[in-house]
Coordinates of C-alpha atoms and ligand atoms in Angstrom, one line a residue:
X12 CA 13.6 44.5 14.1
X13 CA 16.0 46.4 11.7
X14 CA 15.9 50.0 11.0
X15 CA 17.2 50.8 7.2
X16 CA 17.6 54.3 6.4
X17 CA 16.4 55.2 2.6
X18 CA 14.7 52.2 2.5
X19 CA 12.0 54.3 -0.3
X20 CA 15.0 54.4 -2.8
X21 CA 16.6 52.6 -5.1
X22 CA 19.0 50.2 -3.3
X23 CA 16.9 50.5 0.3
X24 CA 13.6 49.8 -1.2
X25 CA 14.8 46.6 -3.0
X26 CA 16.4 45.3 0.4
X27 CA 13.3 46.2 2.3
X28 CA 11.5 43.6 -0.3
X29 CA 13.9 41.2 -0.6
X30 CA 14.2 41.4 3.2
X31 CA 10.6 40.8 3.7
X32 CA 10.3 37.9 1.3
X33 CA 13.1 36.1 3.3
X34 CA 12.7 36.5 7.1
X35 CA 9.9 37.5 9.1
X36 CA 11.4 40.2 11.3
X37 CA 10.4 43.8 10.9
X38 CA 11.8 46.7 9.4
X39 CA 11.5 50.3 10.3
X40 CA 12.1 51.8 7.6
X41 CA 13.4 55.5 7.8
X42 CA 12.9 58.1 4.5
X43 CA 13.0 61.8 4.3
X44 CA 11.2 61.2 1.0
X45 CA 13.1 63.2 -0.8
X46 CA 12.8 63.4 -4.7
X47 CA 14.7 60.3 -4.7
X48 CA 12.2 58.1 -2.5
X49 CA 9.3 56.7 -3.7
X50 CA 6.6 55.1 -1.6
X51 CA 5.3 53.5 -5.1
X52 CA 7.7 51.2 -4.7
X53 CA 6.8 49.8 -1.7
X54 CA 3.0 49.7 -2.2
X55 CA 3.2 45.6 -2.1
X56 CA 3.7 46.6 1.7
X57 CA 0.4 48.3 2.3
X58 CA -1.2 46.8 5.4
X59 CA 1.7 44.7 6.3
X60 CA 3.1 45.2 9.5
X61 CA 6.1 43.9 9.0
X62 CA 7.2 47.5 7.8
X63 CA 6.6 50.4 9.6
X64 CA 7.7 53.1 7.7
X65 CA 8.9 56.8 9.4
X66 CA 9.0 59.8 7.6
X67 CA 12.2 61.5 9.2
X68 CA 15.2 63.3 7.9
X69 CA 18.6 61.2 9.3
X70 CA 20.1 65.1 10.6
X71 CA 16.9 65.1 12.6
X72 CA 18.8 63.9 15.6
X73 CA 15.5 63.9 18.3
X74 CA 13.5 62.2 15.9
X75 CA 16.8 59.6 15.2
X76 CA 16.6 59.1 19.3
X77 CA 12.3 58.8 19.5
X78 CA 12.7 56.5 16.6
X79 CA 15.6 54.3 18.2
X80 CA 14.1 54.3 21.5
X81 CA 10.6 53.8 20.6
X82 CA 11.3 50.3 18.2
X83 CA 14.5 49.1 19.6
X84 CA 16.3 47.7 16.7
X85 CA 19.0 44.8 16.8
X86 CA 20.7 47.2 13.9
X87 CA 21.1 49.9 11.8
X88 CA 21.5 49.7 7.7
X89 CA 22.3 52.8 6.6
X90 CA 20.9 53.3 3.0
X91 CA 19.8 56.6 2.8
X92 CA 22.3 59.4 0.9
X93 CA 22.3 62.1 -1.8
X94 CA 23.4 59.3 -4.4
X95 CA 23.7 61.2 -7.7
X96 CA 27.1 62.4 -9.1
X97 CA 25.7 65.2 -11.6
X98 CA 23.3 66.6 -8.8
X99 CA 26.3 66.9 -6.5
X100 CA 28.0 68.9 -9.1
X101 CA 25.4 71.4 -9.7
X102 CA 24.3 71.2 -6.1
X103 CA 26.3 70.0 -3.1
X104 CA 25.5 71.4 -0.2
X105 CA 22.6 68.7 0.1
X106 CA 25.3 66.3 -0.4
X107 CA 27.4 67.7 2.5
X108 CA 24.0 68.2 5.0
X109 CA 22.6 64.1 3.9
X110 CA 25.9 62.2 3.8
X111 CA 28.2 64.1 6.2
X112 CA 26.1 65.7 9.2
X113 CA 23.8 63.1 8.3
X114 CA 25.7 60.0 9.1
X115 CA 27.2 62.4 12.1
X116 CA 23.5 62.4 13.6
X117 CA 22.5 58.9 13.0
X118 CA 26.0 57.5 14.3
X119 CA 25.7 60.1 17.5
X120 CA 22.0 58.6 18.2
X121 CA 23.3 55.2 17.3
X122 CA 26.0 55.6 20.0
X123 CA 24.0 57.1 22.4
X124 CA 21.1 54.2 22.1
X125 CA 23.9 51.1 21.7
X126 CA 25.5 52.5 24.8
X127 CA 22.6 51.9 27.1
X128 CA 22.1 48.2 25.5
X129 CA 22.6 44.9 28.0
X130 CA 26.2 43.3 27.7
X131 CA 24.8 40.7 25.3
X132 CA 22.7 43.3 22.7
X133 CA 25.6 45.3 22.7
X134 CA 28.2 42.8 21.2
X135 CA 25.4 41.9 18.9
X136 CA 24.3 45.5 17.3
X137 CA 25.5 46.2 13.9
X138 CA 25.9 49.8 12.3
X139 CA 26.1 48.7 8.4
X140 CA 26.8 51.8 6.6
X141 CA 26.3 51.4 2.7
X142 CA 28.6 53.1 0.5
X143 CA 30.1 53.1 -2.6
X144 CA 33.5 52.1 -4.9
X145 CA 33.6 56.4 -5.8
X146 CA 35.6 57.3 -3.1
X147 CA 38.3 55.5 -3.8
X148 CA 38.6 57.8 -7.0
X149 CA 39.6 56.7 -10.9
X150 CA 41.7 53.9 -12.2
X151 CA 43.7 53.3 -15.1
X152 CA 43.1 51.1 -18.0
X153 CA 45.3 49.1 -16.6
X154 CA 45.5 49.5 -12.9
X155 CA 44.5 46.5 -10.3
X156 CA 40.5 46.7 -9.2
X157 CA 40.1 48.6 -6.1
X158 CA 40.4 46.2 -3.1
X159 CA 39.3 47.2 0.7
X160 CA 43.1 48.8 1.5
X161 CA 43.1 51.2 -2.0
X162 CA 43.7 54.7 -0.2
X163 CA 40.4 57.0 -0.7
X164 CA 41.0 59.9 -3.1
X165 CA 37.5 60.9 -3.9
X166 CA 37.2 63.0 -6.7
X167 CA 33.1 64.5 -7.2
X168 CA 31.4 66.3 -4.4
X169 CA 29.0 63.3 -4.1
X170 CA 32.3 60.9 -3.7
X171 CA 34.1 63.1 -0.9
X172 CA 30.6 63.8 0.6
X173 CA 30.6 59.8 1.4
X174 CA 34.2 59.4 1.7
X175 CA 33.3 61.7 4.4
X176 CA 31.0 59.7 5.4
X177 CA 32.8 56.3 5.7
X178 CA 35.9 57.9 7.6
X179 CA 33.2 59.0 10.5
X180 CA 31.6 55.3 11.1
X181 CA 35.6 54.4 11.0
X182 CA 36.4 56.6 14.0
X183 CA 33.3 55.8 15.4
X184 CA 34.5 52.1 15.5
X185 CA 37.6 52.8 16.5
X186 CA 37.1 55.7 19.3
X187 CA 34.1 54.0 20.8
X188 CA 34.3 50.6 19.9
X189 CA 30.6 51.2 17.9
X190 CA 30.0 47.5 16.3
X191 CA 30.1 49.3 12.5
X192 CA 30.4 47.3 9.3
X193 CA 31.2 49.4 6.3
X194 CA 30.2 48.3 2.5
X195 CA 32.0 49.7 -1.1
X196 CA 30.0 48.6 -3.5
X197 CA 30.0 49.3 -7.4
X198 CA 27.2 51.0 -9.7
X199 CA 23.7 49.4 -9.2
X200 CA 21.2 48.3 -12.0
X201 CA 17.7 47.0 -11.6
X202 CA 14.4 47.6 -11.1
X203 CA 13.0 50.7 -9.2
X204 CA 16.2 52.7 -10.4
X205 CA 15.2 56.5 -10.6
X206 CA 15.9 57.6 -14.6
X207 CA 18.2 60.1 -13.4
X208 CA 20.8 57.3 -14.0
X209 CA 22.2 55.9 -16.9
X210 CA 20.8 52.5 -17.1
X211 CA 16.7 53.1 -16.5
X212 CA 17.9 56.8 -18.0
X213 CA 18.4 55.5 -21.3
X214 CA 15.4 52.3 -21.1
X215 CA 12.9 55.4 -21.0
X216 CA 14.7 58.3 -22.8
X217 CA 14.5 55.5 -25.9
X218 CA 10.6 54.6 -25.4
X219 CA 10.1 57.7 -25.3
X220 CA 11.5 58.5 -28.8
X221 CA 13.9 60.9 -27.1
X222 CA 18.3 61.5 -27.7
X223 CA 20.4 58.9 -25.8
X224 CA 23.2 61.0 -24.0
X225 CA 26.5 59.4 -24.0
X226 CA 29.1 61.6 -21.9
X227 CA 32.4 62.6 -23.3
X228 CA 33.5 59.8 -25.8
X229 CA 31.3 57.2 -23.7
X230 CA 34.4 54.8 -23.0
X231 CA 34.9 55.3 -19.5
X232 CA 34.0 52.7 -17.8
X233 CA 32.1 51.2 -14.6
X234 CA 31.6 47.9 -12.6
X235 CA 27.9 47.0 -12.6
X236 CA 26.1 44.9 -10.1
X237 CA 22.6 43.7 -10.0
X238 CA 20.8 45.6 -6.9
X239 CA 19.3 42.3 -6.1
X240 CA 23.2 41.0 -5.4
X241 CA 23.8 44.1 -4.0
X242 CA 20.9 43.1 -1.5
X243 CA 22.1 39.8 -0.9
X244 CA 25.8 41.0 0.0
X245 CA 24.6 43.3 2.5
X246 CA 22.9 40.5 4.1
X247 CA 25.5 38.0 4.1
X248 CA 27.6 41.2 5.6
X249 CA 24.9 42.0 8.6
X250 CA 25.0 38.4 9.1
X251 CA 28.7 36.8 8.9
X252 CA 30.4 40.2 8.9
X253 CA 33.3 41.4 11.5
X254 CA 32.7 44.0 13.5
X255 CA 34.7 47.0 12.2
X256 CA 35.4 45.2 8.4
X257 CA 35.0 47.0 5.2
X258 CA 34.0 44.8 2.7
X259 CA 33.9 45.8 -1.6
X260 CA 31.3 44.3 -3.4
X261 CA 31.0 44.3 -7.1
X262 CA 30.4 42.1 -9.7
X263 CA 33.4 41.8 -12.2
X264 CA 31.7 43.1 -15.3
X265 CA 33.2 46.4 -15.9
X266 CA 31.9 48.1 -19.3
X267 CA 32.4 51.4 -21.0
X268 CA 29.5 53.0 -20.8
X269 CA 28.7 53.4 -24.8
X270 CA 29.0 49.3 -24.6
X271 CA 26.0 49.5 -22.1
X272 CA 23.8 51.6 -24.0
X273 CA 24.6 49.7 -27.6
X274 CA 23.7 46.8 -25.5
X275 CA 20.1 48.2 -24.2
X276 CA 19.6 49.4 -27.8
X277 CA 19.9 45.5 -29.2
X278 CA 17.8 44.2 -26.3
X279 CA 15.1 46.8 -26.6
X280 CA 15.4 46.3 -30.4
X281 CA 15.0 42.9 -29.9
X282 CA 12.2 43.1 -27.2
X283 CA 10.0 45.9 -28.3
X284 CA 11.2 46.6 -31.7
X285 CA 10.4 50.2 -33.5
X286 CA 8.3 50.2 -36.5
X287 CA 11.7 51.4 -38.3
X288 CA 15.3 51.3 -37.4
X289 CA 17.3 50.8 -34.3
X290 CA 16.9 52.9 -30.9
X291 CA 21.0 52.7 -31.7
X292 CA 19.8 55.9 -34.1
X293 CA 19.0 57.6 -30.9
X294 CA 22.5 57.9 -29.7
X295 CA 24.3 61.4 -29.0
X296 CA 27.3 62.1 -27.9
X297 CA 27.5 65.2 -25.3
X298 CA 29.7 67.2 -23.6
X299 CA 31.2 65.3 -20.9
X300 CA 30.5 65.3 -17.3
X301 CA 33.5 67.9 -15.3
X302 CA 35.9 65.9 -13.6
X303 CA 34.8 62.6 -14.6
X304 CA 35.8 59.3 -13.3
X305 CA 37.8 57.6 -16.5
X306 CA 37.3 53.8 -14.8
X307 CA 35.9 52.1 -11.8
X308 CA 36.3 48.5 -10.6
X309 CA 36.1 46.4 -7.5
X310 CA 38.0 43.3 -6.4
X311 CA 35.6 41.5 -4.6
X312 CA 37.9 38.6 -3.3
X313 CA 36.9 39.1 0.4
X314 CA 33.5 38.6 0.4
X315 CA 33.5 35.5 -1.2
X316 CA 36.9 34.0 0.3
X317 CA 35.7 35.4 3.8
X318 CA 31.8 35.4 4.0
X319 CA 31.3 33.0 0.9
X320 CA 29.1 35.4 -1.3
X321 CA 29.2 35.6 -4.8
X322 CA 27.0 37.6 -7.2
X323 CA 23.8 35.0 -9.0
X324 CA 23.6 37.2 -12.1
X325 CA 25.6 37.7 -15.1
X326 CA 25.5 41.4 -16.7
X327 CA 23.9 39.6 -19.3
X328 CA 20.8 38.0 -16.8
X329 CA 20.5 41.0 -15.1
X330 CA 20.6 43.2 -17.5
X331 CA 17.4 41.3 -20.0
X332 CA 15.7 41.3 -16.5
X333 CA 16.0 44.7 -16.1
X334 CA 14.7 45.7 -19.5
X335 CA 12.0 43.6 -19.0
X336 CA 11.1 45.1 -15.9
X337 CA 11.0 48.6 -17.3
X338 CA 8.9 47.3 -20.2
X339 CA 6.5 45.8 -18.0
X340 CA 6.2 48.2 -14.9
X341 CA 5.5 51.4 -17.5
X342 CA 3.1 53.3 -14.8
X343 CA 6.3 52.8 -12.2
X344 CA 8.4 55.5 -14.3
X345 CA 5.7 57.5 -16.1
X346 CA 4.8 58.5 -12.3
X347 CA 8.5 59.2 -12.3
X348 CA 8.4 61.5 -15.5
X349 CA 5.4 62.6 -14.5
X350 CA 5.8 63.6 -10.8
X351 CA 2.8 62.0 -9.4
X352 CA 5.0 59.7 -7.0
X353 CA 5.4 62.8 -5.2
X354 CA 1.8 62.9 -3.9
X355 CA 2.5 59.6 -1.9
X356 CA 3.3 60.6 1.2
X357 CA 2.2 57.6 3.5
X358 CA 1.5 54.1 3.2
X359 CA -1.3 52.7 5.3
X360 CA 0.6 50.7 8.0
X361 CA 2.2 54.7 8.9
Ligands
LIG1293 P1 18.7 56.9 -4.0 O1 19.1 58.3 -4.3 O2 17.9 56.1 -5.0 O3 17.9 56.8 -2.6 C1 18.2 57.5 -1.5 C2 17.1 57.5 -0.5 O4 17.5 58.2 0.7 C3 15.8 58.2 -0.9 O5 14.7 57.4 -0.6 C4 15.8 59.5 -0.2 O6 14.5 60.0 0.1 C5 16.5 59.1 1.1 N1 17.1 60.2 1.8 C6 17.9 61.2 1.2 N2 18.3 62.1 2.1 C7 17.7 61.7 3.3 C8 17.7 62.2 4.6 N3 18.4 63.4 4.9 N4 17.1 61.6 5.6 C9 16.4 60.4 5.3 N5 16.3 59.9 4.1 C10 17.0 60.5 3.1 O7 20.0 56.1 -3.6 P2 20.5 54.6 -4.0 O8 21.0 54.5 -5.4 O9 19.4 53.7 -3.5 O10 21.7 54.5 -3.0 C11 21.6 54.0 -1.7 C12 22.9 54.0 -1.0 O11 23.8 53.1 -1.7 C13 23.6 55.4 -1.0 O12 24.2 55.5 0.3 C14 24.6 55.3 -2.1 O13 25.7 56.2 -1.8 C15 25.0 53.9 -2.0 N6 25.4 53.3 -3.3 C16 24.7 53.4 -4.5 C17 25.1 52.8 -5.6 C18 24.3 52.9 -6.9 O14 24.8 52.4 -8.0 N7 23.1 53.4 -6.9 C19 26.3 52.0 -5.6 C20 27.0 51.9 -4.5 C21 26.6 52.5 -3.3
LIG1294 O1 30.0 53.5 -8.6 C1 28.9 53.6 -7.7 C2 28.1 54.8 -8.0 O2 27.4 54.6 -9.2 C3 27.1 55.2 -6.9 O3 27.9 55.5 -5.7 C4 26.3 56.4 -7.3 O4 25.3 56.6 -6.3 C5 25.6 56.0 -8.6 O5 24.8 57.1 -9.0 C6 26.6 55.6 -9.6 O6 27.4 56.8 -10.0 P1 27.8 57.0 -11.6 O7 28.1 58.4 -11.7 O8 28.7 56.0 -12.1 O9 26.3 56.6 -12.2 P2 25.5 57.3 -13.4 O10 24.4 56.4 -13.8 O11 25.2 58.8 -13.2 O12 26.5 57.3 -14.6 C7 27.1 56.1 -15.1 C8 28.1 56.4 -16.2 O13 27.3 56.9 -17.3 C9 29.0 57.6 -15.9 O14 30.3 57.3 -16.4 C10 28.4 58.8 -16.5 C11 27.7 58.2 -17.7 N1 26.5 58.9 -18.1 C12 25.5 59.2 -17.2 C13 24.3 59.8 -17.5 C14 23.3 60.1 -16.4 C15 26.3 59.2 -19.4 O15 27.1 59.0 -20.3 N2 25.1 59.8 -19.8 C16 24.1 60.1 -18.9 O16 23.1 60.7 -19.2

């Protein structure tokens, strides 16, 4: 089996489905359930036992050792973070505890448990840590995409908190020879996206009738990917990856950020039209986020000249699919909104 930390959020929860549509072996998947995680979105998995799902905390290092020794897992895919860049601002110690002494626990456990593996399991464990294109900090409008040797310079609490993060699983690699694989990847978009963030943020703000907030003058700009991509790289990575390799992953559709929301505004206007006007009316510009990144992007060259993955969706697919999801899976985010997701603490297979 695998274990996938965060597997009830955004990213995690879609790789635990896709996982489980492609292959038969199990996951153990490990959540603190923190606002972020979401047993709702796994409900499909009720009753299959396939996924065995722990509530645990990643700095919980005694429940990270029970856990290890108890389901013995071929690897680790670590998911589970503080992910949100205006949380970490207001708030960052639970950045710092999640994504720095987090990672510390899970990679000491890991360590501890690949250690005591045969000769043969050893070379074959895999520590796949998930991160992100933030810490290698803001380009230029006209500065070359990030690529895997860009220096870090991390610029939010929630970026240096994962920078942080990435440079442990390095040393761990390289001081104990830990089999670690190490992923950048660019912003997600998708189904099961909490509406903290801007794209499912401003699907529901404009069903809801509410203001659109665009940050600053909305043209800085980020790389988007399709989470189900995102899914599929991380695979192709687990798989074909080399031992000790970071890898970007992205999508090469970089947008200013008032070019995504005009965009949602036409296809919601064009899906579930309003009785008068455009949901374009709904757009407001607000003060701007502090120290906010002015432009992200990610060469992706690597992966597809070394492991031979490329992205299946345009920003265009994945984007209409994404709408349509939203439209169609209201009771998914009005739990959100509402806070009833919270009561789901278990699924049955627990
Ligand atoms: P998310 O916030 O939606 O989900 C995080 C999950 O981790 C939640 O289920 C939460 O309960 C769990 N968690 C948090 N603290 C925990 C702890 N101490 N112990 C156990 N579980 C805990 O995040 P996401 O958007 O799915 O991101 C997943 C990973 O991908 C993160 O590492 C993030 O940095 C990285 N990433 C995200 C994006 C993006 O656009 N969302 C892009 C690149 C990389
Ligand atoms: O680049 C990868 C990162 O993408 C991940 O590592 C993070 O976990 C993920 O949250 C995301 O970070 P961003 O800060 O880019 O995502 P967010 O959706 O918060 O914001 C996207 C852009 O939209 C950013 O430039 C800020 C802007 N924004 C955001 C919100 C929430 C707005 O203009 N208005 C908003 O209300």
């Amino acid at each position: 089996m695998i274990l996938v930390t965060g597997g009830a959020g955004f990213i995690g929860a879609n790789f635990v489905l896709d996982w489980l549509q492609g292959s038969d072996e199990a996951v153990l998947n490990v959540d603190k359930l923190t606002y972020a995680g979401n047993l709702g979105t796994l409900k499909s998995l009720r009753g299959d036992a396939r996924h065995v799902f722990a509530r645990a905390d990643i700095c919980d290092r005694a429940a990270m050792d029970t856990l290890l020794a108890e389901h013995k897992p071929r690897a680790i895919l670590h998911f589970a973070a503080e992910s949100h860049v205006d949380r970490s601002i207001h708030g960052p110690a639970d950045f710092v505890q999640t994504n720095v002494v987090g990672t510390f626990t899970l990679l000491e456990a890991g360590r501890a448990y690949w250690s005591a593996l045969s000769p043969s399991e050893k070379s074959a464990f895999r520590f796949l840590a998930v991160s992100t294109d933030e810490v290698f900090g803001s380009l230029g409008a006209t500065d070359p995409q990030f690529s895997e040797s860009t220096p870090y310079a991390p610029n939010s609490p929630y970026s240096a908190s994962k920078a942080a993060s990435d440079h442990l699983v390095r040393a761990y690699h390289h001081t104990y020879g830990l089999p670690t694989l190490t992923t950048n990847c660019s912003n997600n978009y998708g189904p099961y996206h909490f509406p903290e963030k801007l794209i499912p943020l401003v699907i529901t703000r404009a069903l809801a009738g509410e203001p659109l907030p665009v940050y600053g003058d909305g043209k800085n700009i980020r790389d988007w990917l399709y989470v189900g991509d995102h899914c599929s790289a991380i695979r192709r990575v687990l798989e074909k990856g080399v031992s000790g390799e970071t890898y970007n992953i992205g999508g090469w559709n970089e947008k200013t950020n008032i070019d995504v929301v005009n965009t949602l505004c036409d296809l919601l206007d064009e899906l579930e039209p309003k009785s008068s006007g455009s949901y374009r009316d709904q757009i407001e510009f607000v003060k701007d986020r502090p120290g906010h990144d002015q432009r992200y992007a990610i060469d992706a060259r690597k992966l597809e000249r070394e492991l031979g993955w490329k992205p299946a969706e345009t920003f265009e697919t994945g984007l209409r699919k994404t709408v349509q999801w939203y439209l169609t899976h209201r009771s998914w985010w009005q739990d959100v909104a509402s806070g009833a997701y919270r009561r789901l603490e278990s699924l049955n297979n627990e």
